[in-house]
Amino acid sequence: MADMSAVPGETVPGEMTAIAIPVPGGPEALVPQRRPVPVPGADEVLIRVAAAGVNRPDMLQRQGKYPPPPGASDIPGLEVAGTIVAAGSGADALIGQKVCALLAGGGYAQYAVAPAGQCLPVPDDYDLAEAAALPETLFTVWTNLFERAYAVEGDTVLVHGGTSGIGTMAIRLCNLFGVTVIVTCGSDEKCEQAKAWGADHAINYRTQDYVEAVKAITGGQGVQAVLDMVGGDYVPRNLQCLAEDGRHVSIAVLGGAKAEIFIPAIMQRRLTLTGSTLRARSVGFKSLVADELMRTVWSFVGEGKLRPAMDQKFALADAAKAHARMDAGAHFGKIVLVV
């Protein structure tokens, strides 16, 4: 504690309310508990949380399928927004700032510790609940669609889950950077909402063959990149959607962890298959991404041009209700817990 600095006049309590997972299971497995307030170490900050984003990895952790990486908090929650009220050595200059931050865990709580390098400043007129909905999807879409898949102005890309947090962030970024975006959704209503949020084309995968639809939209040329979180039998179909020299990026396997693909087609059409996970990456890597986002994207946040598509807000104590809504697949955009 001796190496921690705090906001003058602000008393940081010893305990806080957090959402724990005593036993993995359904939404009811999320239980409010009293926990010690975490103490920031060197180059870390303590954030008084105003809001925390809800993401699909949180669901998997709740089910016991996605344990936190070594050293991370067992409290779920990968993104928060709030005010820095204390800091470890090397991060004192950030005390008092409003920030949003990417975490490896610990977000569903009144206070959370984050590496200073994974914090991004929140403009004064930007809603903190919206700010809390930015980091996880922004880091994920930027590193996978724009870095791994090299999407650039003039490209056309296919993104599955058009009204999910990932899908809506992909739409936002593609609009800002001149990329044509095709999304898939599970209902006509979701397709209409995705288009209202900026998707150039939306395909109802329940009533249309998205492979044929993509070919029709692109005049038979295919797309330059596919961002996929489904996996399974979507992968060979996604490859059929790619143009020559196209890039396929896997970021989740919600539909299955194995796929059968025809390797000669990859060779003949010079396709690239890649993928990544974010949570277990090093603080150094995530800090580099944050620096790049500050240079390339963050001006749009300051201008109010980059805002997340928001679904519903729930109180921290109602985290189970928030998870039930995401489990049901009824959400349009980001779900946020307000502290």
XYZ file of C-alpha atoms in Angstrom:
339
model
C 0.000 0.000 0.000
C 2.941 2.309 0.612
C 3.701 2.482 -3.116
C 0.103 3.400 -4.038
C -0.967 7.004 -4.618
C -4.612 8.073 -4.414
C -6.824 11.032 -5.282
C -6.422 13.672 -2.543
C -9.452 13.608 -0.277
C -10.792 10.358 -1.734
C -11.081 7.429 0.625
C -10.656 4.082 -1.091
C -12.627 1.513 0.926
C -11.192 -1.800 1.986
C -14.119 -3.818 0.590
C -16.382 -3.661 -2.435
C -19.276 -5.482 -4.043
C -18.282 -7.755 -6.913
C -19.970 -10.464 -8.950
C -18.477 -13.894 -8.324
C -19.009 -17.365 -9.801
C -18.922 -19.749 -6.801
C -20.080 -22.678 -8.955
C -20.150 -22.605 -12.784
C -23.581 -22.783 -14.415
C -26.373 -20.691 -15.874
C -26.973 -16.981 -15.293
C -27.977 -17.718 -11.692
C -24.340 -18.713 -11.047
C -23.482 -14.994 -10.883
C -23.643 -14.000 -7.218
C -22.871 -10.626 -5.567
C -20.135 -10.969 -2.944
C -18.090 -8.700 -0.718
C -14.467 -8.744 -1.832
C -11.318 -6.818 -0.886
C -10.694 -3.812 -3.115
C -7.718 -4.763 -5.307
C -4.454 -2.875 -4.897
C -2.683 -1.627 -8.030
C 0.911 -2.672 -8.529
C 3.627 -0.906 -10.487
C 2.289 0.646 -13.715
C -1.280 -0.258 -12.716
C -4.271 1.894 -11.821
C -7.320 1.419 -9.612
C -10.554 2.418 -11.369
C -13.741 3.318 -9.524
C -16.016 1.530 -11.961
C -19.007 3.393 -13.375
C -19.956 0.668 -15.864
C -18.713 -2.693 -17.139
C -19.313 -4.252 -20.547
C -20.803 -7.735 -20.883
C -19.169 -10.002 -23.461
C -19.549 -13.566 -24.661
C -16.279 -14.692 -23.031
C -17.950 -13.780 -19.715
C -20.681 -16.313 -20.535
C -18.087 -18.987 -21.213
C -16.273 -18.201 -17.963
C -19.578 -18.435 -16.072
C -20.129 -21.877 -17.603
C -16.664 -23.027 -16.536
C -15.410 -23.197 -20.134
C -13.045 -20.195 -20.173
C -10.987 -19.840 -16.985
C -9.140 -16.564 -16.431
C -5.466 -16.591 -17.429
C -2.849 -17.049 -14.680
C -2.690 -14.030 -12.400
C -5.997 -12.534 -13.545
C -8.930 -11.901 -11.236
C -11.550 -14.656 -11.000
C -14.224 -11.936 -11.132
C -15.661 -11.812 -14.679
C -15.573 -8.677 -16.812
C -13.112 -7.712 -19.542
C -13.851 -3.993 -19.928
C -14.825 -1.076 -17.697
C -15.112 2.689 -17.658
C -14.759 4.960 -14.663
C -12.371 7.227 -12.798
C -8.821 6.389 -11.753
C -8.730 6.911 -7.988
C -5.365 5.357 -7.132
C -2.251 4.125 -8.896
C 0.880 2.129 -8.342
C 4.357 3.490 -8.965
C 4.829 4.734 -12.495
C 1.160 5.518 -13.112
C 0.565 8.396 -10.686
C 0.027 10.918 -13.493
C -3.240 9.213 -14.463
C -4.952 9.697 -11.095
C -8.222 11.574 -11.474
C -8.665 10.776 -15.183
C -11.811 9.265 -16.660
C -10.847 6.207 -18.688
C -12.097 3.032 -20.268
C -9.889 -0.007 -19.961
C -9.363 -3.510 -21.287
C -8.960 -6.080 -18.507
C -8.022 -9.748 -18.243
C -10.788 -10.026 -15.615
C -12.280 -8.223 -12.632
C -14.673 -5.825 -14.336
C -17.930 -6.835 -12.632
C -17.108 -4.900 -9.478
C -17.162 -1.481 -7.857
C -13.384 -1.193 -8.273
C -11.025 -2.810 -10.777
C -7.285 -2.792 -11.407
C -5.990 -2.279 -14.941
C -2.531 -1.922 -16.487
C -2.009 1.765 -17.216
C -1.110 0.942 -20.826
C -4.532 -0.627 -21.421
C -6.451 2.522 -20.451
C -7.830 5.013 -22.963
C -9.054 8.507 -22.002
C -12.801 9.149 -22.048
C -13.848 12.602 -23.314
C -15.766 14.694 -20.762
C -18.986 14.642 -22.795
C -18.873 10.887 -23.511
C -21.267 8.663 -21.570
C -19.336 6.276 -19.306
C -21.770 3.418 -19.949
C -21.022 3.763 -23.676
C -17.298 4.056 -22.967
C -17.426 0.775 -21.029
C -18.823 -0.915 -24.144
C -15.848 0.043 -26.315
C -12.578 -1.679 -25.307
C -13.179 -5.424 -25.747
C -14.813 -5.207 -29.175
C -12.627 -2.332 -30.357
C -9.367 -4.119 -29.500
C -10.724 -7.376 -30.986
C -12.044 -5.976 -34.267
C -9.054 -3.701 -34.818
C -6.430 -6.396 -34.252
C -8.239 -9.049 -36.271
C -10.058 -7.297 -39.116
C -7.685 -4.400 -39.704
C -4.341 -5.911 -38.668
C -4.556 -9.673 -39.238
C -6.930 -9.414 -42.232
C -5.420 -6.157 -43.543
C -8.821 -4.622 -44.351
C -8.275 -1.297 -46.108
C -10.342 1.351 -47.827
C -12.137 -0.093 -50.848
C -12.252 -3.659 -49.531
C -15.452 -5.625 -48.936
C -15.613 -7.840 -45.835
C -18.050 -10.400 -44.402
C -18.744 -10.311 -40.667
C -20.969 -12.839 -38.917
C -23.188 -11.815 -36.002
C -24.146 -8.412 -37.370
C -25.979 -7.177 -34.266
C -23.510 -8.603 -31.713
C -20.975 -6.404 -29.967
C -18.260 -7.565 -32.375
C -20.518 -7.183 -35.411
C -21.697 -3.691 -34.543
C -18.145 -2.504 -33.801
C -17.000 -3.951 -37.137
C -19.779 -2.007 -38.864
C -18.755 1.207 -37.106
C -15.073 0.863 -37.987
C -15.729 -0.187 -41.571
C -17.915 2.900 -42.037
C -15.138 5.124 -40.670
C -12.387 3.582 -42.823
C -14.181 3.180 -46.164
C -14.658 -0.591 -46.045
C -17.864 -2.132 -47.432
C -19.314 -4.472 -44.808
C -21.666 -7.420 -45.337
C -23.112 -8.957 -42.157
C -25.182 -12.019 -41.369
C -27.987 -12.001 -38.799
C -30.551 -14.488 -37.508
C -33.737 -12.555 -38.326
C -35.104 -9.947 -40.727
C -35.492 -7.597 -37.765
C -31.819 -7.930 -36.895
C -30.859 -7.431 -40.546
C -32.831 -4.189 -40.667
C -31.216 -2.994 -37.438
C -27.737 -3.851 -38.713
C -28.391 -1.801 -41.855
C -29.732 1.061 -39.736
C -26.445 0.952 -37.811
C -24.454 1.206 -41.042
C -24.072 -2.264 -42.571
C -23.981 -2.010 -46.367
C -25.677 -5.402 -46.743
C -27.311 -7.774 -44.250
C -28.123 -11.434 -44.927
C -30.636 -13.471 -42.910
C -28.730 -16.741 -42.602
C -31.892 -18.603 -41.559
C -33.696 -17.863 -44.826
C -30.811 -17.289 -47.266
C -27.664 -19.180 -48.256
C -25.115 -16.569 -47.243
C -22.504 -17.986 -49.636
C -24.769 -17.407 -52.628
C -25.858 -14.022 -51.257
C -22.244 -12.859 -50.910
C -21.486 -13.967 -54.459
C -24.514 -12.037 -55.712
C -23.612 -8.901 -53.755
C -19.994 -8.939 -54.975
C -20.788 -9.830 -58.581
C -19.149 -13.213 -58.139
C -15.840 -11.723 -56.985
C -16.110 -12.539 -53.286
C -14.907 -10.559 -50.289
C -11.369 -9.644 -49.284
C -11.817 -10.807 -45.687
C -14.122 -12.786 -43.395
C -14.322 -12.191 -39.630
C -15.748 -15.369 -38.129
C -16.770 -16.289 -34.585
C -18.818 -19.364 -35.536
C -16.230 -21.891 -36.688
C -17.388 -25.455 -37.406
C -19.086 -25.940 -40.751
C -19.072 -22.172 -41.374
C -15.346 -22.245 -42.155
C -15.489 -24.095 -45.502
C -18.496 -21.988 -46.481
C -16.643 -18.816 -45.496
C -13.749 -19.837 -47.738
C -16.175 -20.017 -50.653
C -17.041 -16.365 -49.952
C -13.448 -15.187 -50.280
C -11.963 -13.537 -53.335
C -8.542 -14.635 -54.540
C -5.855 -13.743 -51.971
C -8.655 -13.415 -49.382
C -8.080 -13.594 -45.623
C -10.130 -15.599 -43.117
C -9.826 -14.678 -39.421
C -11.259 -16.882 -36.675
C -11.927 -15.262 -33.285
C -14.295 -17.805 -31.673
C -15.784 -21.254 -32.263
C -19.378 -20.870 -31.095
C -20.548 -23.367 -33.718
C -17.806 -25.954 -33.314
C -14.057 -26.273 -32.827
C -13.345 -28.464 -35.881
C -13.778 -27.857 -39.596
C -13.063 -29.840 -42.753
C -11.538 -27.776 -45.536
C -10.340 -28.503 -49.079
C -6.655 -27.602 -49.044
C -6.113 -27.386 -52.849
C -8.636 -24.527 -53.012
C -6.569 -22.604 -50.461
C -3.470 -23.158 -52.565
C -5.069 -22.342 -55.916
C -6.741 -19.156 -54.645
C -3.863 -18.161 -52.318
C -6.117 -17.839 -49.277
C -4.866 -17.011 -45.793
C -6.368 -18.622 -42.679
C -5.487 -17.007 -39.381
C -7.012 -16.222 -36.019
C -6.289 -15.026 -32.522
C -7.471 -14.741 -28.951
C -7.029 -11.535 -26.973
C -7.497 -12.233 -23.277
C -4.279 -14.159 -22.697
C -2.061 -11.807 -24.715
C 0.606 -9.907 -22.791
C 0.164 -6.477 -21.245
C 2.884 -5.305 -23.617
C 0.930 -6.407 -26.683
C -2.357 -4.921 -25.451
C -0.595 -1.676 -24.589
C 0.795 -1.472 -28.125
C -2.728 -1.952 -29.484
C -3.994 0.797 -27.179
C -1.266 3.121 -28.511
C -2.265 2.312 -32.075
C -5.938 2.924 -31.310
C -5.014 6.294 -29.798
C -3.247 7.240 -33.034
C -5.709 5.858 -35.570
C -9.191 5.600 -34.033
C -9.488 7.639 -30.859
C -10.022 10.980 -32.617
C -13.365 9.566 -33.810
C -14.307 8.935 -30.168
C -13.447 12.524 -29.275
C -15.571 13.787 -32.180
C -18.500 11.586 -31.175
C -18.258 9.638 -34.454
C -17.446 6.316 -32.794
C -20.087 5.182 -30.339
C -21.014 1.587 -29.561
C -24.404 0.210 -30.551
C -26.121 -0.130 -27.183
C -28.692 -2.712 -26.135
C -29.673 -2.561 -22.449
C -28.178 -1.460 -19.148
C -28.507 -3.537 -15.983
C -27.492 -2.792 -12.410
C -24.365 -4.621 -11.247
C -26.477 -6.701 -8.852
C -28.597 -7.811 -11.826
C -25.672 -9.356 -13.715
C -27.626 -12.627 -13.912
C -30.419 -10.851 -15.835
C -27.861 -9.365 -18.216
C -26.396 -12.814 -18.899
C -29.848 -14.297 -19.399
C -30.521 -11.702 -22.088
C -27.270 -12.497 -23.874
C -27.876 -16.242 -23.529
C -31.265 -15.805 -25.201
C -29.653 -14.065 -28.193
C -32.288 -11.348 -28.076
C -29.885 -8.442 -27.695
C -29.119 -5.829 -30.342
C -25.692 -4.377 -29.583
C -23.830 -4.136 -26.300
C -25.162 -5.037 -22.842
C -23.668 -3.025 -19.975
C -23.695 -3.307 -16.171
C -24.014 0.043 -14.388
C -22.352 0.285 -10.974
